[in-house]
PDB file of C-alpha atoms in Angstrom:
ATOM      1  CA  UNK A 731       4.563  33.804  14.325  1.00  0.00           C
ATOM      2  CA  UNK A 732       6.102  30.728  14.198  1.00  0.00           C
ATOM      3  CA  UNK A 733       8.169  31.811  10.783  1.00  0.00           C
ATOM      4  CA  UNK A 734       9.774  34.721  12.465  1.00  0.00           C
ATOM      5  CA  UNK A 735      10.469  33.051  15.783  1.00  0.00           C
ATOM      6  CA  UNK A 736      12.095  30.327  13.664  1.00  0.00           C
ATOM      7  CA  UNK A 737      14.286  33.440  11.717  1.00  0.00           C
ATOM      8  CA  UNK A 738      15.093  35.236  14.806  1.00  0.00           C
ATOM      9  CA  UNK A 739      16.861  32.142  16.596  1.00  0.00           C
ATOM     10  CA  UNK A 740      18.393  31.087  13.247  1.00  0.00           C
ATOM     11  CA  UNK A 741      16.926  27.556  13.567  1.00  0.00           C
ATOM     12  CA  UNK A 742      16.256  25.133  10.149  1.00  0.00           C
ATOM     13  CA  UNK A 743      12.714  24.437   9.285  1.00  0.00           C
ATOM     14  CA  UNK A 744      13.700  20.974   9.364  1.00  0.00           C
ATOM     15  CA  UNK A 745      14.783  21.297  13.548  1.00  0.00           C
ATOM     16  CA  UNK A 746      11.212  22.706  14.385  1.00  0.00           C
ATOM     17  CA  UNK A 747       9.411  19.941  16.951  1.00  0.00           C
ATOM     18  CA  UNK A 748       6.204  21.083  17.519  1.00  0.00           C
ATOM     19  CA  UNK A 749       3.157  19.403  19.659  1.00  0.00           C
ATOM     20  CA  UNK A 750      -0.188  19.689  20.064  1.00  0.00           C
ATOM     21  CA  UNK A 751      -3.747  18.257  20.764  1.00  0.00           C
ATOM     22  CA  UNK A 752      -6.564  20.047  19.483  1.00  0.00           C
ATOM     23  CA  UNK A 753      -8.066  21.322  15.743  1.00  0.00           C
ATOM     24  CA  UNK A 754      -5.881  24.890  16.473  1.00  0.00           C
ATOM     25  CA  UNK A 755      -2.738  23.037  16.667  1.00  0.00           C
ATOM     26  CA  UNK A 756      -3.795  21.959  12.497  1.00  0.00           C
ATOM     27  CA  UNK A 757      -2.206  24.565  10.743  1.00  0.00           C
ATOM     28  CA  UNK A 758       0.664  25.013  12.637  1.00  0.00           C
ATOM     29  CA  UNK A 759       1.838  21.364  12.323  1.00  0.00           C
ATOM     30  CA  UNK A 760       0.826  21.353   8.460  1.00  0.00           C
ATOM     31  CA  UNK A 761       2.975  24.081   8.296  1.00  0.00           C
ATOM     32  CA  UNK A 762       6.244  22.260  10.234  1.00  0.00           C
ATOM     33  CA  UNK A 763       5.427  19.029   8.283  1.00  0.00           C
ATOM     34  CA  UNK A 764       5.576  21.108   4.784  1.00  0.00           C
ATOM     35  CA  UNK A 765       9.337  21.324   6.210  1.00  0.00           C
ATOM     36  CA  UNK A 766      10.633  18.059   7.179  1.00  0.00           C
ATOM     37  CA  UNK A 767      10.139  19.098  10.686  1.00  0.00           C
ATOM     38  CA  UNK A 768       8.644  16.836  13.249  1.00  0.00           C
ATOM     39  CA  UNK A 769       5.199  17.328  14.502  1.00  0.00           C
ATOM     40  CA  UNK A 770       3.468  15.307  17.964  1.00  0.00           C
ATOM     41  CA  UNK A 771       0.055  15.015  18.165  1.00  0.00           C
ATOM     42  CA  UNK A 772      -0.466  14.119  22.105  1.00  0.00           C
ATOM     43  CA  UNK A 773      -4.390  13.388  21.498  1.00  0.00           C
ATOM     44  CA  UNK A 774      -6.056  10.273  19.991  1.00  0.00           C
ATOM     45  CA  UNK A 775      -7.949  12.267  18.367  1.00  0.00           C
ATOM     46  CA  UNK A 776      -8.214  11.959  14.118  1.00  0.00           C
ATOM     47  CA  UNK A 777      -8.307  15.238  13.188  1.00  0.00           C
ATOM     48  CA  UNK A 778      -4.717  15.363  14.807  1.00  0.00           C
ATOM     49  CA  UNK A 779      -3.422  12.161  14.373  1.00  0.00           C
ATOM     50  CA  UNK A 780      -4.219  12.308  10.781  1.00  0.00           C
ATOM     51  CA  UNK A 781      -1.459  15.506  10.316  1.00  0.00           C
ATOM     52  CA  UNK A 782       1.139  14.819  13.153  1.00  0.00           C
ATOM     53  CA  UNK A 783       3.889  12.547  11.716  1.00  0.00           C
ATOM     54  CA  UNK A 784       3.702  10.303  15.234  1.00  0.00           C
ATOM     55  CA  UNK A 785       1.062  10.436  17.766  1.00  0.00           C
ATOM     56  CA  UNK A 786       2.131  10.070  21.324  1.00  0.00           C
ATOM     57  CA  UNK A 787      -0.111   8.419  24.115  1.00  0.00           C
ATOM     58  CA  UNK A 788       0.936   8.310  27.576  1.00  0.00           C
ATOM     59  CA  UNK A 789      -0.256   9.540  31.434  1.00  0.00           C
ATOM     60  CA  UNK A 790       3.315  10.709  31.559  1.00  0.00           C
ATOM     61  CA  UNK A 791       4.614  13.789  30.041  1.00  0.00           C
ATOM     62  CA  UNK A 792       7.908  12.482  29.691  1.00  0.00           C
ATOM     63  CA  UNK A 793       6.715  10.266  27.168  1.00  0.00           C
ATOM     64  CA  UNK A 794       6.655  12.954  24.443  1.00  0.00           C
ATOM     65  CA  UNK A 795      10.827  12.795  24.610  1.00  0.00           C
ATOM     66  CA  UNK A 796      10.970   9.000  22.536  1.00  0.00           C
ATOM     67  CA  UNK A 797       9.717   9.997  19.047  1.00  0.00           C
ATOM     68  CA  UNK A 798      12.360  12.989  19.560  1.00  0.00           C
ATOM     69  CA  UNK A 799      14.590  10.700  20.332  1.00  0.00           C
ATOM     70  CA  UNK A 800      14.037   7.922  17.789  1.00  0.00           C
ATOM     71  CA  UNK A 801      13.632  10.487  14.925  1.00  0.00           C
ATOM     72  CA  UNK A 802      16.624  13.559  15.945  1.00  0.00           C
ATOM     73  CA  UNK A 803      18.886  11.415  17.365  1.00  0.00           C
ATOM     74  CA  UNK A 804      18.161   8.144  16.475  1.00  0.00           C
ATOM     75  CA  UNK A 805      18.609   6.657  19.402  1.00  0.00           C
ATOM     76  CA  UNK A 806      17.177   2.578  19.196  1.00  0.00           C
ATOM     77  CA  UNK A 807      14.456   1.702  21.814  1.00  0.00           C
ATOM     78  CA  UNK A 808      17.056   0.421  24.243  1.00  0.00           C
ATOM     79  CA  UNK A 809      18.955   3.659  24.436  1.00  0.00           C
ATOM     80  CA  UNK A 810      15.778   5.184  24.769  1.00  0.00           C
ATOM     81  CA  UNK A 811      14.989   2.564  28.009  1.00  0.00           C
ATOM     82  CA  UNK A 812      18.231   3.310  29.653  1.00  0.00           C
ATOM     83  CA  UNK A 813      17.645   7.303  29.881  1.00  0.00           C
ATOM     84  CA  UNK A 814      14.286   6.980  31.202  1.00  0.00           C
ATOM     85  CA  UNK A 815      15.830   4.554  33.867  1.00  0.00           C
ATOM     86  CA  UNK A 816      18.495   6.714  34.802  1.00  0.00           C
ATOM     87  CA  UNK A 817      15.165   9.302  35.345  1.00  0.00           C
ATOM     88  CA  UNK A 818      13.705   6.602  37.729  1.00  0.00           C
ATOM     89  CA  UNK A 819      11.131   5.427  34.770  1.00  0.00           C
ATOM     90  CA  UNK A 820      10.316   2.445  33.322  1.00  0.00           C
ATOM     91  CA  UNK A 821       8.665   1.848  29.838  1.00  0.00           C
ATOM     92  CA  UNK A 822       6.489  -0.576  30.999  1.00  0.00           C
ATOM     93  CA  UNK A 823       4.398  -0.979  27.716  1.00  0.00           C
ATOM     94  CA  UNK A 824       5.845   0.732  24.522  1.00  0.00           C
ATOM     95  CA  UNK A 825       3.112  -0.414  21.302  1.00  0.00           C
ATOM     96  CA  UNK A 826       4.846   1.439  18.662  1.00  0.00           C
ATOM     97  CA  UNK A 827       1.663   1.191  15.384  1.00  0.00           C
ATOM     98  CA  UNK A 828       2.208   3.034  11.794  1.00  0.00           C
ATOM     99  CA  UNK A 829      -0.616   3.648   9.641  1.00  0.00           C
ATOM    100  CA  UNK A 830       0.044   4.002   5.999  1.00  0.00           C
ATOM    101  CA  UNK A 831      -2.777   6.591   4.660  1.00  0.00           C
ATOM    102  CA  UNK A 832      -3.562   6.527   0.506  1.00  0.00           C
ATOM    103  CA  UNK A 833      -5.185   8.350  -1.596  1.00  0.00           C
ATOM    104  CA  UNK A 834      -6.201   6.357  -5.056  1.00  0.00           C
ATOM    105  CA  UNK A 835      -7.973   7.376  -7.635  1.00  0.00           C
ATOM    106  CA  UNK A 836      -8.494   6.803 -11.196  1.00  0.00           C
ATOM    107  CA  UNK A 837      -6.438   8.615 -13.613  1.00  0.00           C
ATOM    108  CA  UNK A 838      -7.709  10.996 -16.429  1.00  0.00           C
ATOM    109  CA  UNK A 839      -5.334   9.279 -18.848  1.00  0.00           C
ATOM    110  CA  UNK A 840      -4.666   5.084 -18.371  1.00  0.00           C
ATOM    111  CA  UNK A 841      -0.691   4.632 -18.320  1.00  0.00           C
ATOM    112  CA  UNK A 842       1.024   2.131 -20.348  1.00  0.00           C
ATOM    113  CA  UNK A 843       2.018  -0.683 -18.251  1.00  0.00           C
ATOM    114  CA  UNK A 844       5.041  -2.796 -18.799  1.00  0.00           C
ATOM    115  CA  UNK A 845       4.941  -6.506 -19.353  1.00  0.00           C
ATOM    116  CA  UNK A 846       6.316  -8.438 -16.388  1.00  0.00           C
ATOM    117  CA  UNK A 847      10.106 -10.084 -17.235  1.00  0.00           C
ATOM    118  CA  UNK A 848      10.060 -13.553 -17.991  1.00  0.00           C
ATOM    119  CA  UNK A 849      12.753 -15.702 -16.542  1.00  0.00           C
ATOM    120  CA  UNK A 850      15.123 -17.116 -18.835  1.00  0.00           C
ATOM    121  CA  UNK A 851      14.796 -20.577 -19.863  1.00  0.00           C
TER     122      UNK A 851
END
C-alpha cells in the first residue's frame, strides 16, 4: 500500500517519514529504512526502537517535528528552539542518546592483516 501511495503522489523513497509504536508498524519502517527514508519509533519499546532510525519520547505530540527537522532540513537544535517558541513551547529537556548496534562474528576465512606503519626515524 505504501509503494503505490508513494507512486501515485510521485514522492522519492528517500522523502517517506513514517512513525509508529507497535510490532505492526515493523515491516513498514524496514521497508522505508531499505530506502534512505526516515522512520520514528514514538514507543520505548525494543522491538521498535531497534528498526526506527531515531526514537522519539515526549508527552507532547509536537515533539515528533525535531528529528524531521534535524534530519530533512537540517535545522541545528537552536533553530529547532526558536520554532517551538514561536508555537508557545519550550524544550525544556532535550537528551539526544545514539546507540551504535553490531553484529560480529567470526569469519569462515581469517583475512590478512597489514602490519601497522612505523614512523620514520
Amino acid at each position: 500500500m505504501l509503494e503505490e501511495l508513494r507512486a501515485n503522489l510521485g514522492i522519492s523513497h528517500d522523502s517517506i517519514i513514517y512513525m509508529g509504536d507497535g510490532s505492526s508498524d515493523i515491516p513498514v519502517m524496514m521497508h522505508v529504512n531499505q530506502y534512505d527514508g526516515l522512520t520514528i519509533a514514538v514507543s520505548e519499546a525494543k522491538f521498535i526502537t531497534r528498526v526506527a532510525k531515531r526514537t522519539v519520547v515526549s508527552d507532547n505530540a509536537m515533539s515528533v517535528l525535531v528529528p524531521v527537522l534535524e534530519k530533512v532540513l537540517r535545522w541545528d537544535s537552536a533553530r529547532i528552539r526558536r520554532l517551538f517558541a514561536t508555537y508557545g513551547l519550550t524544550l525544556l529537556e532535550w537528551d539526544k542518546m545514539r546507540t551504535d548496534r553490531l553484529i560480529i562474528q567470526d569469519s569462515a576465512e581469517q583475512l590478512a592483516v597489514a602490519p601497522e606503519p612505523q614512523p620514520n626515524a
